[in-house]
Amino acid sequence: MKKNVKNNVSWVGKVDWELKNFHGHEYSTHKGSSYNSYLIQEEKTVLIDTVWKPFDKQFIKDLSEEIDLKKIDYIVANHAEIDHSGALPELMKLIPDTPIYCTTRGVKSLKGHYHQNWNFKTIKTGDTLDIGNGKQLIFIEAPMLHWPDSMFCYLTVDNILFSNDAFGQHYATEHLFNDLVDQGELFTEAIKYYANILTPFSPLVIKKIKEFVSLDLPLDIICTSHGVIWRDNPMQIAERYLQWADNYQENQITIIYDTMWNGTKRMAEKISEGIQKVNSGITIKLYHISISDKNDIITEVFKSKAVLVGSPTINKGVLSSITGIMEEIRGLSFKNKKAAAFGTYGWSGESVTMITKLLEDAHFELMTDGIKAEWNPNDNAVRECILYGEKIGKILA
Ligand code: FEO
């Protein structure tokens, strides 16, 4: 269903309330998502991005009820990933000669996905496209936000930035705009999206926002490709991004563990008790990794100034859930965070050494040596865990 954004700009995307996982099963989407496509109808008609492939036919049907598809003069592909380009193959069957504006890397990615020689028009930052009625689209390349091909475009006179994935959230809503939704839900999804997708590119986020601000273009609206459109104080999300990109942390420690017979769980709880005894101001969150959502844990790690990671020893190593989450954490390149390891063992006892190595490989600063407990922690081991927690709590005070 077409919804007006401003003047002759409309949203023509798809809200996906049923989506529970994105990027295959890599990212949990508890609140669904949307694939935002936009239609500009000036003297020229422009379609900005499309929707994910499962919705291609519905998208084309809905769009063709609004306009004669042959009237689309230009398509802008801000990003080649399938959730935004997925309807192009079906659309281009109907309007095969329509020019597609994208970056040089966008051509490479689109050809890589669809193996078609569509009528590509490559752009560079600063290039413009006249769309009539005195309005232009200005293109701004945004490489690695979050793919090499990513770009923004800006509509003059209406003062709209089409930012694609940047500033998005996986958040289904029937209300288009940021001022019409629950702010707690909105920012929960926005920070999860940043933590899980954009963290590795934080230096580029800062650079791109500063570059956009230096262009001194008036900004009324940011149209993202997922979730709400920012029309109420649109710079608020850019300001949040500048904070999140600057080694963001709150006064929080996150304790991640896996456990087989609850010994490592008991260690986690007793270390937490020790932290609380000496540092009552710090937020402590405990997650049993095997029964928790990994993307939610990543968000908590993003917010933390320190993490503790624990596993029992099994087969001279750690439980595979721990290597899984540590690989996610390594890949996200978190900066300026402290860490330590803990775990139970019966005989060989390699888990703490192995977790410590994983933490170092992920560039955490080790606060202290890890702590081990033999078998099910006895009273003495429990006291040691509390003392260990006190030590951590004092370091983080
Ligand atoms: Fe929403 Fe990178 O695709």
Short mmCIF file of C-alpha atoms and ligand atoms in Angstrom, two decimals:
data_model
loop_
_atom_site.label_atom_id
_atom_site.label_comp_id
_atom_site.label_asym_id
_atom_site.label_seq_id
_atom_site.Cartn_x
_atom_site.Cartn_y
_atom_site.Cartn_z
CA MET A 1 0.00 0.00 0.00
CA LYS A 2 1.39 3.37 -1.05
CA LYS A 3 1.85 5.84 1.83
CA ASN A 4 2.77 9.49 1.51
CA VAL A 5 6.09 10.58 2.99
CA LYS A 6 6.22 14.20 1.85
CA ASN A 7 4.87 16.05 -1.21
CA ASN A 8 5.44 13.73 -4.18
CA VAL A 9 7.50 11.16 -2.27
CA SER A 10 5.77 7.93 -1.23
CA TRP A 11 6.67 4.73 0.59
CA VAL A 12 5.91 1.66 -1.54
CA GLY A 13 7.70 -1.04 0.47
CA LYS A 14 6.69 -4.10 2.44
CA VAL A 15 6.22 -4.48 6.20
CA ASP A 16 7.21 -8.01 7.24
CA TRP A 17 5.60 -8.76 10.59
CA GLU A 18 6.39 -12.47 10.32
CA LEU A 19 10.16 -12.16 9.96
CA LYS A 20 11.88 -13.80 12.93
CA ASN A 21 15.38 -14.20 11.46
CA PHE A 22 17.35 -12.09 9.00
CA HIS A 23 20.55 -12.77 7.04
CA GLY A 24 19.49 -16.42 6.98
CA HIS A 25 19.41 -17.26 10.68
CA GLU A 26 22.22 -14.90 11.62
CA TYR A 27 20.16 -12.05 13.11
CA SER A 28 17.04 -12.45 15.24
CA THR A 29 14.20 -10.08 14.40
CA HIS A 30 11.83 -10.28 17.36
CA LYS A 31 9.84 -7.31 16.05
CA GLY A 32 9.83 -8.23 12.36
CA SER A 33 11.19 -5.77 9.82
CA SER A 34 10.33 -3.81 6.70
CA TYR A 35 11.87 -3.37 3.26
CA ASN A 36 11.37 0.27 2.44
CA SER A 37 11.08 1.26 -1.19
CA TYR A 38 10.29 4.82 -2.24
CA LEU A 39 8.59 6.37 -5.25
CA ILE A 40 9.26 9.96 -6.31
CA GLN A 41 6.77 11.38 -8.81
CA GLU A 42 8.00 14.65 -10.18
CA GLU A 43 8.36 15.41 -13.91
CA LYS A 44 10.40 12.25 -13.80
CA THR A 45 9.35 9.17 -11.86
CA VAL A 46 12.01 7.53 -9.72
CA LEU A 47 11.91 4.25 -7.79
CA ILE A 48 14.43 4.00 -4.95
CA ASP A 49 15.26 0.39 -4.02
CA THR A 50 12.78 -2.49 -4.04
CA VAL A 51 11.97 -5.29 -1.55
CA TRP A 52 13.17 -8.77 -0.58
CA LYS A 53 12.65 -11.46 -3.21
CA PRO A 54 9.80 -13.37 -1.46
CA PHE A 55 7.68 -10.24 -1.87
CA ASP A 56 8.69 -9.40 -5.47
CA LYS A 57 5.39 -10.28 -7.15
CA GLN A 58 3.28 -8.58 -4.51
CA PHE A 59 5.52 -5.50 -4.75
CA ILE A 60 5.12 -5.29 -8.52
CA LYS A 61 1.36 -5.87 -8.33
CA ASP A 62 0.94 -3.15 -5.69
CA LEU A 63 3.19 -0.74 -7.56
CA SER A 64 1.43 -1.32 -10.87
CA GLU A 65 -1.87 -0.45 -9.19
CA GLU A 66 -0.39 2.94 -8.30
CA ILE A 67 1.45 3.77 -11.53
CA ASP A 68 2.04 2.52 -15.04
CA LEU A 69 5.40 0.78 -14.52
CA LYS A 70 6.51 2.02 -17.94
CA LYS A 71 6.38 5.54 -16.49
CA ILE A 72 9.32 4.79 -14.19
CA ASP A 73 12.14 6.85 -15.69
CA TYR A 74 14.90 5.91 -13.27
CA ILE A 75 15.60 3.23 -10.69
CA VAL A 76 18.07 3.98 -7.92
CA ALA A 77 19.71 0.95 -6.27
CA ASN A 78 21.30 2.35 -3.13
CA HIS A 79 22.45 -1.14 -2.14
CA ALA A 80 22.59 -4.49 -3.91
CA GLU A 81 21.79 -6.79 -0.98
CA ILE A 82 18.84 -9.09 -1.71
CA ASP A 83 16.48 -7.49 0.81
CA HIS A 84 16.50 -4.31 -1.31
CA SER A 85 17.23 -5.56 -4.81
CA GLY A 86 15.21 -8.78 -4.65
CA ALA A 87 12.34 -7.54 -6.82
CA LEU A 88 14.60 -6.18 -9.58
CA PRO A 89 14.67 -9.37 -11.69
CA GLU A 90 10.86 -9.47 -11.94
CA LEU A 91 10.60 -5.71 -12.40
CA MET A 92 13.26 -5.57 -15.09
CA LYS A 93 11.41 -8.22 -17.10
CA LEU A 94 8.64 -5.64 -17.45
CA ILE A 95 10.78 -2.52 -17.97
CA PRO A 96 14.10 -3.94 -19.23
CA ASP A 97 15.61 -0.71 -20.57
CA THR A 98 15.00 1.47 -17.51
CA PRO A 99 18.32 2.86 -16.23
CA ILE A 100 19.50 1.67 -12.81
CA TYR A 101 21.64 4.20 -10.94
CA CYS A 102 24.15 2.69 -8.54
CA THR A 103 27.83 2.69 -7.64
CA THR A 104 30.44 0.85 -9.68
CA ARG A 105 30.57 -1.76 -6.93
CA GLY A 106 26.78 -1.87 -7.05
CA VAL A 107 26.98 -3.04 -10.67
CA LYS A 108 29.43 -5.75 -9.62
CA SER A 109 27.20 -6.91 -6.77
CA LEU A 110 23.97 -6.81 -8.80
CA LYS A 111 25.60 -8.72 -11.65
CA GLY A 112 27.01 -11.15 -9.08
CA HIS A 113 23.55 -11.84 -7.72
CA TYR A 114 21.39 -11.78 -10.82
CA HIS A 115 23.77 -12.25 -13.79
CA GLN A 116 21.97 -9.66 -15.89
CA ASN A 117 23.30 -6.83 -18.06
CA TRP A 118 20.72 -4.27 -17.09
CA ASN A 119 21.05 -0.63 -18.17
CA PHE A 120 23.39 0.39 -15.35
CA LYS A 121 24.38 4.04 -14.85
CA THR A 122 27.24 4.33 -12.40
CA ILE A 123 27.49 7.30 -10.06
CA LYS A 124 30.11 8.84 -7.82
CA THR A 125 29.71 11.12 -4.81
CA GLY A 126 28.49 14.53 -5.92
CA ASP A 127 26.86 13.32 -9.15
CA THR A 128 23.31 14.59 -9.58
CA LEU A 129 20.20 13.53 -11.44
CA ASP A 130 17.58 16.09 -12.50
CA ILE A 131 14.06 14.84 -11.87
CA GLY A 132 12.15 17.96 -12.89
CA ASN A 133 10.21 20.64 -11.04
CA GLY A 134 13.54 22.10 -9.95
CA LYS A 135 14.49 19.03 -7.94
CA GLN A 136 17.60 16.88 -8.08
CA LEU A 137 18.92 13.71 -6.53
CA ILE A 138 22.46 14.06 -5.20
CA PHE A 139 24.38 10.82 -4.80
CA ILE A 140 26.73 10.13 -1.89
CA GLU A 141 28.78 6.92 -1.87
CA ALA A 142 28.88 5.21 1.52
CA PRO A 143 31.25 2.26 1.10
CA MET A 144 31.15 -0.32 3.90
CA LEU A 145 28.01 1.15 5.46
CA HIS A 146 27.66 -1.72 5.36
CA TRP A 147 28.67 -3.24 1.99
CA PRO A 148 31.21 -1.90 -0.51
CA ASP A 149 28.43 -0.82 -2.88
CA SER A 150 26.30 1.08 -0.35
CA MET A 151 25.30 4.65 -1.13
CA PHE A 152 22.91 7.37 0.01
CA CYS A 153 20.99 9.81 -2.15
CA TYR A 154 19.54 13.17 -1.20
CA LEU A 155 16.46 14.84 -2.69
CA THR A 156 16.79 18.60 -2.91
CA VAL A 157 13.89 20.98 -2.13
CA ASP A 158 12.14 18.22 -0.10
CA ASN A 159 15.36 17.82 1.92
CA ILE A 160 15.17 14.04 2.22
CA LEU A 161 18.15 11.74 2.73
CA PHE A 162 17.60 8.19 1.50
CA SER A 163 20.15 6.41 3.69
CA ASN A 164 19.38 2.77 2.88
CA ASP A 165 20.59 0.46 5.70
CA ALA A 166 22.19 3.26 7.76
CA PHE A 167 19.93 4.49 10.61
CA GLY A 168 17.59 1.50 10.12
CA GLN A 169 16.03 -0.92 12.55
CA HIS A 170 14.50 -4.35 12.13
CA TYR A 171 11.14 -3.14 13.36
CA ALA A 172 7.75 -3.79 11.78
CA THR A 173 5.22 -0.99 12.21
CA GLU A 174 2.19 0.21 10.33
CA HIS A 175 3.14 3.75 11.32
CA LEU A 176 5.75 5.11 8.97
CA PHE A 177 7.34 7.71 11.17
CA ASN A 178 9.61 7.73 14.22
CA ASP A 179 7.33 10.02 16.25
CA LEU A 180 4.40 7.58 15.92
CA VAL A 181 5.97 4.50 17.52
CA ASP A 182 6.98 3.36 21.00
CA GLN A 183 10.35 5.04 21.60
CA GLY A 184 11.62 2.24 23.86
CA GLU A 185 10.98 -0.39 21.19
CA LEU A 186 12.43 1.84 18.48
CA PHE A 187 15.74 2.52 20.21
CA THR A 188 16.04 -1.09 21.45
CA GLU A 189 15.92 -2.21 17.83
CA ALA A 190 18.11 0.66 16.59
CA ILE A 191 20.97 -0.12 19.02
CA LYS A 192 20.69 -3.88 18.35
CA TYR A 193 20.97 -3.14 14.62
CA TYR A 194 24.00 -0.92 15.17
CA ALA A 195 25.71 -3.38 17.55
CA ASN A 196 25.20 -6.43 15.37
CA ILE A 197 25.73 -4.92 11.92
CA LEU A 198 27.58 -1.62 12.01
CA THR A 199 30.05 -1.92 14.91
CA PRO A 200 33.02 -2.99 12.72
CA PHE A 201 32.53 0.07 10.53
CA SER A 202 32.35 2.66 13.31
CA PRO A 203 35.25 4.83 12.05
CA LEU A 204 33.52 5.03 8.65
CA VAL A 205 30.19 5.88 10.34
CA ILE A 206 31.77 8.90 12.03
CA LYS A 207 33.51 9.98 8.82
CA LYS A 208 30.36 9.66 6.69
CA ILE A 209 28.12 11.58 9.12
CA LYS A 210 30.71 14.38 9.35
CA GLU A 211 30.98 14.41 5.55
CA PHE A 212 27.21 14.73 5.20
CA VAL A 213 27.04 17.49 7.82
CA SER A 214 29.84 19.37 6.01
CA LEU A 215 27.73 19.46 2.84
CA ASP A 216 25.41 21.78 4.77
CA LEU A 217 22.30 20.37 3.12
CA PRO A 218 19.03 21.09 4.92
CA LEU A 219 17.61 17.88 6.36
CA ASP A 220 13.90 17.34 7.04
CA ILE A 221 13.63 13.57 6.76
CA ILE A 222 15.83 10.46 6.73
CA CYS A 223 14.24 7.62 4.78
CA THR A 224 15.91 4.37 5.80
CA SER A 225 15.49 1.00 4.15
CA HIS A 226 14.34 -0.80 7.34
CA GLY A 227 11.94 0.33 10.05
CA VAL A 228 10.72 3.86 10.62
CA ILE A 229 11.33 7.05 8.67
CA TRP A 230 13.00 9.70 10.84
CA ARG A 231 10.96 12.89 10.39
CA ASP A 232 10.89 14.17 13.98
CA ASN A 233 14.38 15.57 14.63
CA PRO A 234 16.02 13.29 12.06
CA MET A 235 19.51 14.19 13.25
CA GLN A 236 18.76 12.48 16.58
CA ILE A 237 19.62 9.09 15.09
CA ALA A 238 22.81 10.47 13.50
CA GLU A 239 23.78 11.86 16.92
CA ARG A 240 23.14 8.44 18.50
CA TYR A 241 25.29 6.86 15.78
CA LEU A 242 28.13 9.26 16.61
CA GLN A 243 27.91 8.14 20.26
CA TRP A 244 27.64 4.45 19.40
CA ALA A 245 30.54 4.68 16.94
CA ASP A 246 32.82 6.29 19.54
CA ASN A 247 33.73 3.16 21.58
CA TYR A 248 30.33 3.30 23.26
CA GLN A 249 29.91 1.79 26.71
CA GLU A 250 27.65 2.03 29.71
CA ASN A 251 28.46 1.14 33.32
CA GLN A 252 27.69 -2.52 32.68
CA ILE A 253 29.34 -5.94 32.82
CA THR A 254 27.92 -8.89 30.92
CA ILE A 255 28.60 -12.44 32.10
CA ILE A 256 28.24 -15.05 29.37
CA TYR A 257 28.48 -18.72 30.24
CA ASP A 258 27.50 -22.20 29.22
CA THR A 259 27.14 -25.02 31.68
CA MET A 260 26.49 -28.78 31.73
CA TRP A 261 25.74 -29.61 35.37
CA ASN A 262 25.35 -26.03 36.64
CA GLY A 263 28.86 -25.73 38.11
CA THR A 264 29.93 -22.95 35.73
CA LYS A 265 26.51 -21.33 36.20
CA ARG A 266 27.11 -21.33 39.97
CA MET A 267 30.49 -19.71 39.40
CA ALA A 268 28.81 -16.99 37.27
CA GLU A 269 26.27 -16.28 40.00
CA LYS A 270 28.86 -16.15 42.77
CA ILE A 271 31.21 -13.91 40.76
CA SER A 272 28.21 -11.64 40.19
CA GLU A 273 27.55 -11.66 43.96
CA GLY A 274 31.13 -10.53 44.58
CA ILE A 275 30.87 -7.72 42.03
CA GLN A 276 27.65 -6.48 43.66
CA LYS A 277 29.28 -6.47 47.12
CA VAL A 278 31.89 -3.89 46.12
CA ASN A 279 30.31 -2.12 43.13
CA SER A 280 26.60 -1.61 43.65
CA GLY A 281 26.30 0.93 40.82
CA ILE A 282 27.27 -1.35 37.97
CA THR A 283 24.64 -3.14 35.89
CA ILE A 284 25.33 -6.88 35.77
CA LYS A 285 23.66 -9.12 33.21
CA LEU A 286 24.05 -12.91 33.10
CA TYR A 287 23.34 -15.00 30.01
CA HIS A 288 23.36 -18.75 29.62
CA ILE A 289 24.40 -18.70 25.98
CA SER A 290 22.70 -21.93 24.94
CA ILE A 291 19.25 -20.69 25.96
CA SER A 292 19.66 -17.01 25.09
CA ASP A 293 19.41 -15.03 21.88
CA LYS A 294 22.93 -14.40 20.63
CA ASN A 295 22.10 -11.08 18.94
CA ASP A 296 20.58 -9.77 22.16
CA ILE A 297 23.74 -10.84 23.99
CA ILE A 298 25.88 -9.04 21.38
CA THR A 299 23.85 -5.89 22.07
CA GLU A 300 24.58 -6.26 25.79
CA VAL A 301 28.29 -6.78 25.09
CA PHE A 302 28.18 -3.61 22.95
CA LYS A 303 26.77 -1.70 25.93
CA SER A 304 29.26 -3.17 28.42
CA LYS A 305 32.64 -1.99 29.58
CA ALA A 306 33.63 -5.54 30.49
CA VAL A 307 32.62 -9.14 29.86
CA LEU A 308 33.24 -12.39 31.70
CA VAL A 309 33.06 -15.57 29.68
CA GLY A 310 32.77 -19.02 31.26
CA SER A 311 32.65 -22.64 30.15
CA PRO A 312 33.34 -26.01 31.67
CA THR A 313 36.15 -28.00 30.07
CA ILE A 314 35.00 -30.62 27.62
CA ASN A 315 37.27 -32.67 25.36
CA LYS A 316 40.23 -30.47 26.32
CA GLY A 317 38.33 -27.37 25.18
CA VAL A 318 35.12 -25.36 25.65
CA LEU A 319 31.48 -25.91 24.82
CA SER A 320 30.90 -25.02 21.16
CA SER A 321 28.35 -22.33 22.05
CA ILE A 322 31.23 -20.35 23.57
CA THR A 323 33.41 -20.55 20.47
CA GLY A 324 30.35 -19.54 18.42
CA ILE A 325 29.60 -16.37 20.36
CA MET A 326 33.30 -15.52 20.64
CA GLU A 327 33.63 -15.74 16.85
CA GLU A 328 30.72 -13.28 16.50
CA ILE A 329 32.33 -10.99 19.03
CA ARG A 330 35.75 -11.20 17.35
CA GLY A 331 34.26 -10.32 13.98
CA LEU A 332 32.51 -7.24 15.34
CA SER A 333 35.84 -5.71 16.48
CA PHE A 334 34.63 -4.23 19.76
CA LYS A 335 37.06 -1.66 21.16
CA ASN A 336 38.00 -0.53 24.65
CA LYS A 337 36.45 -3.40 26.61
CA LYS A 338 37.86 -5.46 29.45
CA ALA A 339 37.40 -9.18 30.03
CA ALA A 340 38.26 -12.32 31.99
CA ALA A 341 37.50 -16.06 31.84
CA PHE A 342 36.13 -18.65 34.25
CA GLY A 343 35.01 -22.25 34.25
CA THR A 344 34.76 -25.62 35.98
CA TYR A 345 36.69 -28.75 35.16
CA GLY A 346 36.96 -32.36 36.23
CA TRP A 347 40.41 -33.39 35.11
CA SER A 348 42.39 -31.65 32.34
CA GLY A 349 40.91 -28.12 32.73
CA GLU A 350 41.80 -26.28 29.49
CA SER A 351 38.65 -24.13 29.18
CA VAL A 352 39.86 -21.03 31.00
CA THR A 353 43.11 -20.91 29.03
CA MET A 354 41.21 -21.36 25.79
CA ILE A 355 38.63 -18.66 26.59
CA THR A 356 41.43 -16.30 27.60
CA LYS A 357 43.03 -16.82 24.19
CA LEU A 358 39.67 -16.19 22.47
CA LEU A 359 39.26 -12.96 24.43
CA GLU A 360 42.77 -11.81 23.49
CA ASP A 361 42.11 -12.64 19.83
CA ALA A 362 38.99 -10.48 20.04
CA HIS A 363 41.16 -7.61 21.38
CA PHE A 364 39.72 -7.45 24.88
CA GLU A 365 41.99 -6.14 27.63
CA LEU A 366 42.40 -8.88 30.24
CA MET A 367 41.54 -7.60 33.73
CA THR A 368 43.16 -10.49 35.58
CA ASP A 369 43.92 -14.19 35.22
CA GLY A 370 40.90 -16.44 34.83
CA ILE A 371 39.45 -18.53 37.63
CA LYS A 372 38.87 -22.29 37.65
CA ALA A 373 36.85 -24.50 39.99
CA GLU A 374 37.18 -28.26 40.19
CA TRP A 375 34.02 -30.36 39.73
CA ASN A 376 30.98 -28.83 41.37
CA PRO A 377 32.31 -25.77 43.27
CA ASN A 378 32.58 -26.54 46.98
CA ASP A 379 32.28 -23.95 49.75
CA ASN A 380 35.89 -22.92 49.36
CA ALA A 381 35.53 -22.54 45.56
CA VAL A 382 32.36 -20.52 46.08
CA ARG A 383 34.24 -18.16 48.42
CA GLU A 384 37.00 -17.86 45.80
CA CYS A 385 34.42 -16.90 43.17
CA ILE A 386 32.95 -14.22 45.43
CA LEU A 387 36.45 -12.85 46.09
CA TYR A 388 37.16 -12.96 42.35
CA GLY A 389 33.96 -10.98 41.74
CA GLU A 390 35.04 -8.42 44.34
CA LYS A 391 38.35 -8.03 42.52
CA ILE A 392 36.55 -7.49 39.19
CA GLY A 393 34.07 -5.11 40.82
CA LYS A 394 36.89 -2.97 42.21
CA ILE A 395 38.70 -2.88 38.86
CA LEU A 396 35.52 -1.59 37.21
CA ALA A 397 34.56 0.87 39.96
FE1 FEO B 1 19.18 -4.21 4.39
FE2 FEO B 1 22.47 -4.62 3.66
O1 FEO B 1 20.64 -4.88 3.44
#
